[in-house]
């Protein structure tokens, strides 16, 4: 196969440039990272007494995300709490101690009454989840559950991808927080964006590793979809709704394929720009057409054809 090159990708030439999409998106983003400086705010990282994370350089991972978005606002204060199941009570009390009362109460409500426990499976005595929430004060809280025994998803957990993923969520939230908007961009945009950012950030200096993770991330789920099913997902998966016939992980794996195409066209800034536009009260469809100059309904079949072709090339 010929080597991919950086191309000027548009919806008009999307299919003919299909072989160049991944490299174009990666190259554009790598160029931004290498030419930018980190502007991460004050970071406090605390780790449970029985917890041993599989990746331990949070500042490095989140600095790559910061460099990817040099013109975008970031939280001035970040609190990062890492814990295994045996440290749940410690994690909850630590969050309560270090957050203001207002931040703690709101985030606790958002998480169903337990800041630490919402990441964990009591039946399995394991904390497999992580999440990011922003409090009323603007502090970015990341609660990172650490699996014990170790996760089988070693690349994600041991390279800084998880850390980059969660930190990017805090950048997504900033332009829409406090606007009163109740319906945010679709879940596949939110999680697909973070899934794509984690890969592009950690692998900004190695295209082959970027492409390898991108391919493997879709191997067991979206790679099995027909072009028609990809189109159906993008037409029907809205807000936090995903039809029962589709696996929820498609928000991440298939979503990242959509995001890659859009980054190849407009660069990574568009991933946050969508939140800014929706924060002004625009619908997803109106915000999309404003950013990309084409209606979402017109874009869906082109994106679906492109993704299907990529998955089966």
mmCIF file of C-alpha atoms in Angstrom:
data_model
loop_
_atom_site.group_PDB
_atom_site.id
_atom_site.type_symbol
_atom_site.label_atom_id
_atom_site.label_comp_id
_atom_site.label_asym_id
_atom_site.label_seq_id
_atom_site.Cartn_x
_atom_site.Cartn_y
_atom_site.Cartn_z
ATOM 1 C CA UNK A 1 0.000 0.000 0.000
ATOM 2 C CA UNK A 2 1.219 3.535 -0.673
ATOM 3 C CA UNK A 3 2.217 5.512 2.397
ATOM 4 C CA UNK A 4 -0.436 7.954 3.613
ATOM 5 C CA UNK A 5 0.215 11.663 3.313
ATOM 6 C CA UNK A 6 -1.226 14.773 4.904
ATOM 7 C CA UNK A 7 -4.047 16.004 2.686
ATOM 8 C CA UNK A 8 -6.593 18.803 2.547
ATOM 9 C CA UNK A 9 -9.646 16.776 3.542
ATOM 10 C CA UNK A 10 -13.166 18.097 2.940
ATOM 11 C CA UNK A 11 -16.577 16.501 2.659
ATOM 12 C CA UNK A 12 -16.323 16.984 -1.105
ATOM 13 C CA UNK A 13 -13.187 14.834 -1.377
ATOM 14 C CA UNK A 14 -13.593 12.645 1.720
ATOM 15 C CA UNK A 15 -13.893 9.263 0.017
ATOM 16 C CA UNK A 16 -11.085 9.812 -2.462
ATOM 17 C CA UNK A 17 -8.839 10.891 0.444
ATOM 18 C CA UNK A 18 -9.878 7.991 2.649
ATOM 19 C CA UNK A 19 -6.401 6.469 2.869
ATOM 20 C CA UNK A 20 -4.996 9.793 4.100
ATOM 21 C CA UNK A 21 -7.523 10.635 6.835
ATOM 22 C CA UNK A 22 -5.767 8.986 9.794
ATOM 23 C CA UNK A 23 -2.374 10.403 8.944
ATOM 24 C CA UNK A 24 -3.791 13.869 8.281
ATOM 25 C CA UNK A 25 -5.608 14.019 11.641
ATOM 26 C CA UNK A 26 -2.567 12.667 13.509
ATOM 27 C CA UNK A 27 -0.129 14.964 11.689
ATOM 28 C CA UNK A 28 -2.193 18.110 12.289
ATOM 29 C CA UNK A 29 -2.488 17.315 15.958
ATOM 30 C CA UNK A 30 1.142 16.298 16.425
ATOM 31 C CA UNK A 31 2.215 19.605 14.888
ATOM 32 C CA UNK A 32 0.106 21.529 17.421
ATOM 33 C CA UNK A 33 1.462 19.534 20.371
ATOM 34 C CA UNK A 34 5.106 19.930 19.376
ATOM 35 C CA UNK A 35 4.767 23.688 18.853
ATOM 36 C CA UNK A 36 2.786 24.480 22.014
ATOM 37 C CA UNK A 37 3.425 24.836 25.733
ATOM 38 C CA UNK A 38 1.430 23.325 28.562
ATOM 39 C CA UNK A 39 -0.824 25.635 30.553
ATOM 40 C CA UNK A 40 -2.137 23.093 33.061
ATOM 41 C CA UNK A 41 -3.307 24.734 36.277
ATOM 42 C CA UNK A 42 -2.650 23.706 39.868
ATOM 43 C CA UNK A 43 -2.701 19.894 40.112
ATOM 44 C CA UNK A 44 -3.137 17.943 43.330
ATOM 45 C CA UNK A 45 -2.796 14.171 42.958
ATOM 46 C CA UNK A 46 -3.520 11.905 45.913
ATOM 47 C CA UNK A 47 -3.330 8.122 45.950
ATOM 48 C CA UNK A 48 -4.953 5.700 48.358
ATOM 49 C CA UNK A 49 -2.725 3.946 50.911
ATOM 50 C CA UNK A 50 -3.374 0.527 49.331
ATOM 51 C CA UNK A 51 -3.401 1.782 45.738
ATOM 52 C CA UNK A 52 -0.660 1.241 43.153
ATOM 53 C CA UNK A 53 -1.537 2.907 39.828
ATOM 54 C CA UNK A 54 -0.297 1.331 36.600
ATOM 55 C CA UNK A 55 0.762 4.721 35.240
ATOM 56 C CA UNK A 56 2.168 7.315 37.585
ATOM 57 C CA UNK A 57 2.996 10.451 35.571
ATOM 58 C CA UNK A 58 -0.287 12.356 35.536
ATOM 59 C CA UNK A 59 1.414 15.726 34.819
ATOM 60 C CA UNK A 60 2.976 14.384 31.614
ATOM 61 C CA UNK A 61 -0.242 12.886 30.248
ATOM 62 C CA UNK A 62 -2.392 15.940 30.887
ATOM 63 C CA UNK A 63 0.299 18.312 29.620
ATOM 64 C CA UNK A 64 -0.003 16.656 26.199
ATOM 65 C CA UNK A 65 -3.731 17.419 26.160
ATOM 66 C CA UNK A 66 -3.020 20.990 27.221
ATOM 67 C CA UNK A 67 -0.564 21.388 24.338
ATOM 68 C CA UNK A 68 -3.125 19.964 21.908
ATOM 69 C CA UNK A 69 -5.516 22.828 22.717
ATOM 70 C CA UNK A 70 -3.311 25.903 23.180
ATOM 71 C CA UNK A 71 -6.153 28.385 22.629
ATOM 72 C CA UNK A 72 -8.736 26.651 24.834
ATOM 73 C CA UNK A 73 -9.485 27.367 28.476
ATOM 74 C CA UNK A 74 -8.461 24.841 31.113
ATOM 75 C CA UNK A 75 -9.388 24.415 34.778
ATOM 76 C CA UNK A 76 -7.261 26.495 37.119
ATOM 77 C CA UNK A 77 -7.384 23.787 39.766
ATOM 78 C CA UNK A 78 -7.417 20.000 39.379
ATOM 79 C CA UNK A 79 -7.932 17.426 42.133
ATOM 80 C CA UNK A 80 -7.017 13.867 41.117
ATOM 81 C CA UNK A 81 -7.886 11.008 43.475
ATOM 82 C CA UNK A 82 -6.766 7.431 42.720
ATOM 83 C CA UNK A 83 -7.972 4.411 44.668
ATOM 84 C CA UNK A 84 -8.594 0.667 44.676
ATOM 85 C CA UNK A 85 -11.737 -0.858 46.180
ATOM 86 C CA UNK A 86 -10.116 -1.245 49.601
ATOM 87 C CA UNK A 87 -9.568 2.540 49.635
ATOM 88 C CA UNK A 88 -13.165 3.630 48.869
ATOM 89 C CA UNK A 89 -13.812 5.111 52.322
ATOM 90 C CA UNK A 90 -10.463 6.888 52.199
ATOM 91 C CA UNK A 91 -11.274 8.290 48.735
ATOM 92 C CA UNK A 92 -14.696 9.556 49.825
ATOM 93 C CA UNK A 93 -13.353 11.245 52.950
ATOM 94 C CA UNK A 94 -10.426 12.713 51.002
ATOM 95 C CA UNK A 95 -12.779 14.213 48.417
ATOM 96 C CA UNK A 96 -14.930 15.687 51.177
ATOM 97 C CA UNK A 97 -11.875 17.109 52.918
ATOM 98 C CA UNK A 98 -10.260 18.673 49.860
ATOM 99 C CA UNK A 99 -13.357 19.957 48.021
ATOM 100 C CA UNK A 100 -15.424 22.901 49.165
ATOM 101 C CA UNK A 101 -18.810 21.998 50.668
ATOM 102 C CA UNK A 102 -20.602 23.296 47.575
ATOM 103 C CA UNK A 103 -18.405 21.342 45.170
ATOM 104 C CA UNK A 104 -18.661 18.166 47.215
ATOM 105 C CA UNK A 105 -22.449 18.338 47.536
ATOM 106 C CA UNK A 106 -23.108 18.974 43.851
ATOM 107 C CA UNK A 107 -20.692 16.349 42.542
ATOM 108 C CA UNK A 108 -22.009 13.831 45.060
ATOM 109 C CA UNK A 109 -25.566 14.453 43.811
ATOM 110 C CA UNK A 110 -24.415 14.083 40.213
ATOM 111 C CA UNK A 111 -22.831 10.728 41.066
ATOM 112 C CA UNK A 112 -25.872 9.336 42.839
ATOM 113 C CA UNK A 113 -24.794 10.142 46.381
ATOM 114 C CA UNK A 114 -21.292 8.641 46.401
ATOM 115 C CA UNK A 115 -18.297 10.362 44.865
ATOM 116 C CA UNK A 116 -16.022 7.320 45.227
ATOM 117 C CA UNK A 117 -18.432 4.397 45.124
ATOM 118 C CA UNK A 118 -19.952 5.294 41.761
ATOM 119 C CA UNK A 119 -16.749 4.047 40.108
ATOM 120 C CA UNK A 120 -16.858 0.658 41.783
ATOM 121 C CA UNK A 121 -18.566 -2.718 41.574
ATOM 122 C CA UNK A 122 -19.362 -3.860 45.101
ATOM 123 C CA UNK A 123 -20.184 -7.388 43.948
ATOM 124 C CA UNK A 124 -16.767 -7.816 42.373
ATOM 125 C CA UNK A 125 -15.025 -5.664 45.019
ATOM 126 C CA UNK A 126 -13.318 -3.744 42.233
ATOM 127 C CA UNK A 127 -13.114 -0.147 41.000
ATOM 128 C CA UNK A 128 -12.985 -0.292 37.203
ATOM 129 C CA UNK A 129 -14.311 3.159 36.372
ATOM 130 C CA UNK A 130 -13.001 6.710 36.267
ATOM 131 C CA UNK A 131 -14.826 9.970 35.734
ATOM 132 C CA UNK A 132 -14.362 13.720 35.601
ATOM 133 C CA UNK A 133 -16.752 16.264 37.123
ATOM 134 C CA UNK A 134 -16.468 20.029 37.479
ATOM 135 C CA UNK A 135 -17.743 21.672 40.633
ATOM 136 C CA UNK A 136 -19.498 25.059 40.902
ATOM 137 C CA UNK A 137 -16.175 26.685 41.839
ATOM 138 C CA UNK A 138 -14.616 25.490 38.578
ATOM 139 C CA UNK A 139 -12.388 22.855 40.152
ATOM 140 C CA UNK A 140 -11.911 19.775 37.971
ATOM 141 C CA UNK A 141 -12.257 16.567 39.964
ATOM 142 C CA UNK A 142 -11.020 13.272 38.528
ATOM 143 C CA UNK A 143 -11.915 10.158 40.488
ATOM 144 C CA UNK A 144 -9.788 7.313 39.130
ATOM 145 C CA UNK A 145 -10.668 3.795 40.143
ATOM 146 C CA UNK A 146 -7.695 1.436 39.916
ATOM 147 C CA UNK A 147 -8.507 -2.170 39.108
ATOM 148 C CA UNK A 148 -7.178 -4.909 41.329
ATOM 149 C CA UNK A 149 -6.198 -7.351 39.864
ATOM 150 C CA UNK A 150 -4.818 -5.361 36.942
ATOM 151 C CA UNK A 151 -6.985 -4.594 33.940
ATOM 152 C CA UNK A 152 -6.585 -6.614 30.768
ATOM 153 C CA UNK A 153 -6.647 -3.264 28.910
ATOM 154 C CA UNK A 154 -2.970 -2.679 29.568
ATOM 155 C CA UNK A 155 -2.274 -0.072 26.892
ATOM 156 C CA UNK A 156 -5.018 2.262 28.046
ATOM 157 C CA UNK A 157 -4.108 1.916 31.716
ATOM 158 C CA UNK A 158 -0.313 1.970 31.546
ATOM 159 C CA UNK A 159 0.514 4.634 28.947
ATOM 160 C CA UNK A 160 -1.300 7.747 30.189
ATOM 161 C CA UNK A 161 -4.270 7.335 27.865
ATOM 162 C CA UNK A 162 -6.766 7.083 30.703
ATOM 163 C CA UNK A 163 -5.348 10.231 32.292
ATOM 164 C CA UNK A 164 -5.457 12.141 28.984
ATOM 165 C CA UNK A 165 -9.027 10.946 28.385
ATOM 166 C CA UNK A 166 -10.354 12.159 31.733
ATOM 167 C CA UNK A 167 -8.516 15.469 31.617
ATOM 168 C CA UNK A 168 -9.915 16.261 28.175
ATOM 169 C CA UNK A 169 -13.420 15.928 29.622
ATOM 170 C CA UNK A 170 -12.652 18.936 31.822
ATOM 171 C CA UNK A 171 -11.834 21.025 28.724
ATOM 172 C CA UNK A 172 -15.088 19.959 27.072
ATOM 173 C CA UNK A 173 -17.099 21.130 30.058
ATOM 174 C CA UNK A 174 -15.687 24.640 30.425
ATOM 175 C CA UNK A 175 -17.491 26.421 27.548
ATOM 176 C CA UNK A 176 -20.880 24.925 28.464
ATOM 177 C CA UNK A 177 -20.803 25.003 32.275
ATOM 178 C CA UNK A 178 -23.125 27.595 33.781
ATOM 179 C CA UNK A 179 -24.938 28.305 30.517
ATOM 180 C CA UNK A 180 -28.173 26.666 31.610
ATOM 181 C CA UNK A 181 -28.132 24.417 28.549
ATOM 182 C CA UNK A 182 -29.656 21.070 29.438
ATOM 183 C CA UNK A 183 -28.843 19.056 26.291
ATOM 184 C CA UNK A 184 -25.116 18.737 25.629
ATOM 185 C CA UNK A 185 -23.438 17.316 22.489
ATOM 186 C CA UNK A 186 -24.150 13.659 21.798
ATOM 187 C CA UNK A 187 -22.492 11.016 23.998
ATOM 188 C CA UNK A 188 -20.494 9.673 21.049
ATOM 189 C CA UNK A 189 -19.058 13.173 20.505
ATOM 190 C CA UNK A 190 -18.121 13.457 24.174
ATOM 191 C CA UNK A 191 -16.631 9.985 24.608
ATOM 192 C CA UNK A 192 -15.432 9.537 21.054
ATOM 193 C CA UNK A 193 -13.637 12.858 21.358
ATOM 194 C CA UNK A 194 -11.924 11.843 24.590
ATOM 195 C CA UNK A 195 -11.106 8.398 23.167
ATOM 196 C CA UNK A 196 -9.496 9.962 20.117
ATOM 197 C CA UNK A 197 -7.653 12.647 22.112
ATOM 198 C CA UNK A 198 -6.103 10.104 24.503
ATOM 199 C CA UNK A 199 -4.613 8.195 21.572
ATOM 200 C CA UNK A 200 -3.452 11.214 19.586
ATOM 201 C CA UNK A 201 -1.917 12.826 22.675
ATOM 202 C CA UNK A 202 0.028 9.848 24.017
ATOM 203 C CA UNK A 203 1.112 8.746 20.530
ATOM 204 C CA UNK A 204 1.749 12.182 19.038
ATOM 205 C CA UNK A 205 5.331 11.164 18.185
ATOM 206 C CA UNK A 206 4.569 7.709 16.778
ATOM 207 C CA UNK A 207 2.033 7.348 13.977
ATOM 208 C CA UNK A 208 2.277 3.552 13.869
ATOM 209 C CA UNK A 209 1.329 3.245 17.556
ATOM 210 C CA UNK A 210 -1.490 5.740 17.025
ATOM 211 C CA UNK A 211 -2.852 3.742 14.109
ATOM 212 C CA UNK A 212 -2.425 0.414 15.889
ATOM 213 C CA UNK A 213 -4.467 1.499 18.919
ATOM 214 C CA UNK A 214 -7.063 3.161 16.684
ATOM 215 C CA UNK A 215 -7.554 -0.104 14.804
ATOM 216 C CA UNK A 216 -7.567 -2.416 17.829
ATOM 217 C CA UNK A 217 -10.007 -0.167 19.719
ATOM 218 C CA UNK A 218 -12.642 -0.954 17.092
ATOM 219 C CA UNK A 219 -11.768 -4.593 16.456
ATOM 220 C CA UNK A 220 -14.462 -6.278 18.535
ATOM 221 C CA UNK A 221 -17.319 -3.809 18.146
ATOM 222 C CA UNK A 222 -17.552 -1.289 15.322
ATOM 223 C CA UNK A 223 -15.479 -3.373 12.896
ATOM 224 C CA UNK A 224 -18.452 -5.740 12.686
ATOM 225 C CA UNK A 225 -20.939 -3.067 11.629
ATOM 226 C CA UNK A 226 -22.232 -2.694 8.100
ATOM 227 C CA UNK A 227 -22.173 0.707 6.425
ATOM 228 C CA UNK A 228 -25.931 0.897 6.950
ATOM 229 C CA UNK A 229 -25.564 0.165 10.677
ATOM 230 C CA UNK A 230 -22.913 2.853 11.075
ATOM 231 C CA UNK A 231 -25.301 5.294 9.430
ATOM 232 C CA UNK A 232 -28.159 4.107 11.649
ATOM 233 C CA UNK A 233 -26.081 4.618 14.794
ATOM 234 C CA UNK A 234 -25.086 8.154 13.792
ATOM 235 C CA UNK A 235 -28.682 8.974 12.883
ATOM 236 C CA UNK A 236 -30.270 7.640 16.060
ATOM 237 C CA UNK A 237 -27.672 7.863 18.879
ATOM 238 C CA UNK A 238 -28.394 11.313 20.297
ATOM 239 C CA UNK A 239 -27.646 13.019 23.592
ATOM 240 C CA UNK A 240 -27.104 10.066 25.980
ATOM 241 C CA UNK A 241 -29.416 7.723 24.057
ATOM 242 C CA UNK A 242 -28.102 4.671 22.211
ATOM 243 C CA UNK A 243 -30.609 2.202 20.665
ATOM 244 C CA UNK A 244 -30.674 -1.177 22.399
ATOM 245 C CA UNK A 245 -29.327 -2.979 19.329
ATOM 246 C CA UNK A 246 -26.003 -1.109 19.644
ATOM 247 C CA UNK A 247 -23.273 -1.627 22.238
ATOM 248 C CA UNK A 248 -22.656 1.413 24.456
ATOM 249 C CA UNK A 249 -18.907 1.184 23.790
ATOM 250 C CA UNK A 250 -19.601 2.366 20.247
ATOM 251 C CA UNK A 251 -19.796 5.850 21.774
ATOM 252 C CA UNK A 252 -16.047 5.463 22.320
ATOM 253 C CA UNK A 253 -14.757 3.240 19.500
ATOM 254 C CA UNK A 254 -17.002 4.285 16.614
ATOM 255 C CA UNK A 255 -17.201 7.817 17.960
ATOM 256 C CA UNK A 256 -13.422 8.161 17.749
ATOM 257 C CA UNK A 257 -13.553 7.223 14.050
ATOM 258 C CA UNK A 258 -16.043 10.004 13.404
ATOM 259 C CA UNK A 259 -13.909 12.422 15.392
ATOM 260 C CA UNK A 260 -10.789 11.492 13.437
ATOM 261 C CA UNK A 261 -12.479 12.489 10.169
ATOM 262 C CA UNK A 262 -13.603 15.801 11.632
ATOM 263 C CA UNK A 263 -10.165 16.557 13.076
ATOM 264 C CA UNK A 264 -8.596 15.813 9.695
ATOM 265 C CA UNK A 265 -10.805 18.569 8.289
ATOM 266 C CA UNK A 266 -10.686 21.245 10.982
ATOM 267 C CA UNK A 267 -8.061 20.275 13.538
ATOM 268 C CA UNK A 268 -8.657 19.346 17.209
ATOM 269 C CA UNK A 269 -10.077 22.739 18.250
ATOM 270 C CA UNK A 270 -13.407 21.814 16.680
ATOM 271 C CA UNK A 271 -13.920 19.209 19.415
ATOM 272 C CA UNK A 272 -14.233 21.971 22.008
ATOM 273 C CA UNK A 273 -15.834 24.477 19.637
ATOM 274 C CA UNK A 274 -18.887 22.204 19.449
ATOM 275 C CA UNK A 275 -19.417 22.662 23.197
ATOM 276 C CA UNK A 276 -19.064 26.422 22.873
ATOM 277 C CA UNK A 277 -21.697 26.531 20.136
ATOM 278 C CA UNK A 278 -24.139 24.283 21.999
ATOM 279 C CA UNK A 279 -23.482 26.423 25.087
ATOM 280 C CA UNK A 280 -24.949 29.338 23.139
ATOM 281 C CA UNK A 281 -28.205 27.430 22.873
ATOM 282 C CA UNK A 282 -27.705 25.899 19.434
ATOM 283 C CA UNK A 283 -28.811 22.373 18.635
ATOM 284 C CA UNK A 284 -26.176 19.784 17.754
ATOM 285 C CA UNK A 285 -27.238 19.904 14.103
ATOM 286 C CA UNK A 286 -27.044 23.704 13.905
ATOM 287 C CA UNK A 287 -23.678 23.782 15.675
ATOM 288 C CA UNK A 288 -22.315 21.116 13.335
ATOM 289 C CA UNK A 289 -23.404 22.917 10.186
ATOM 290 C CA UNK A 290 -21.922 26.162 11.517
ATOM 291 C CA UNK A 291 -18.533 24.551 12.110
ATOM 292 C CA UNK A 292 -18.349 22.292 9.052
ATOM 293 C CA UNK A 293 -20.527 24.065 6.490
ATOM 294 C CA UNK A 294 -22.684 21.006 5.851
ATOM 295 C CA UNK A 295 -25.780 19.647 7.574
ATOM 296 C CA UNK A 296 -25.328 16.696 9.896
ATOM 297 C CA UNK A 297 -27.903 14.674 7.944
ATOM 298 C CA UNK A 298 -25.921 15.222 4.729
ATOM 299 C CA UNK A 299 -22.636 14.361 6.442
ATOM 300 C CA UNK A 300 -23.819 11.047 7.949
ATOM 301 C CA UNK A 301 -23.775 8.916 4.764
ATOM 302 C CA UNK A 302 -20.388 10.311 3.733
ATOM 303 C CA UNK A 303 -18.882 9.660 7.168
ATOM 304 C CA UNK A 304 -20.456 6.178 7.303
ATOM 305 C CA UNK A 305 -19.037 5.228 3.911
ATOM 306 C CA UNK A 306 -15.609 6.555 4.868
ATOM 307 C CA UNK A 307 -15.513 4.689 8.203
ATOM 308 C CA UNK A 308 -16.726 1.434 6.670
ATOM 309 C CA UNK A 309 -14.090 1.697 3.977
ATOM 310 C CA UNK A 310 -11.397 2.360 6.590
ATOM 311 C CA UNK A 311 -12.467 -0.586 8.743
ATOM 312 C CA UNK A 312 -12.394 -2.961 5.801
ATOM 313 C CA UNK A 313 -9.381 -1.714 3.881
#
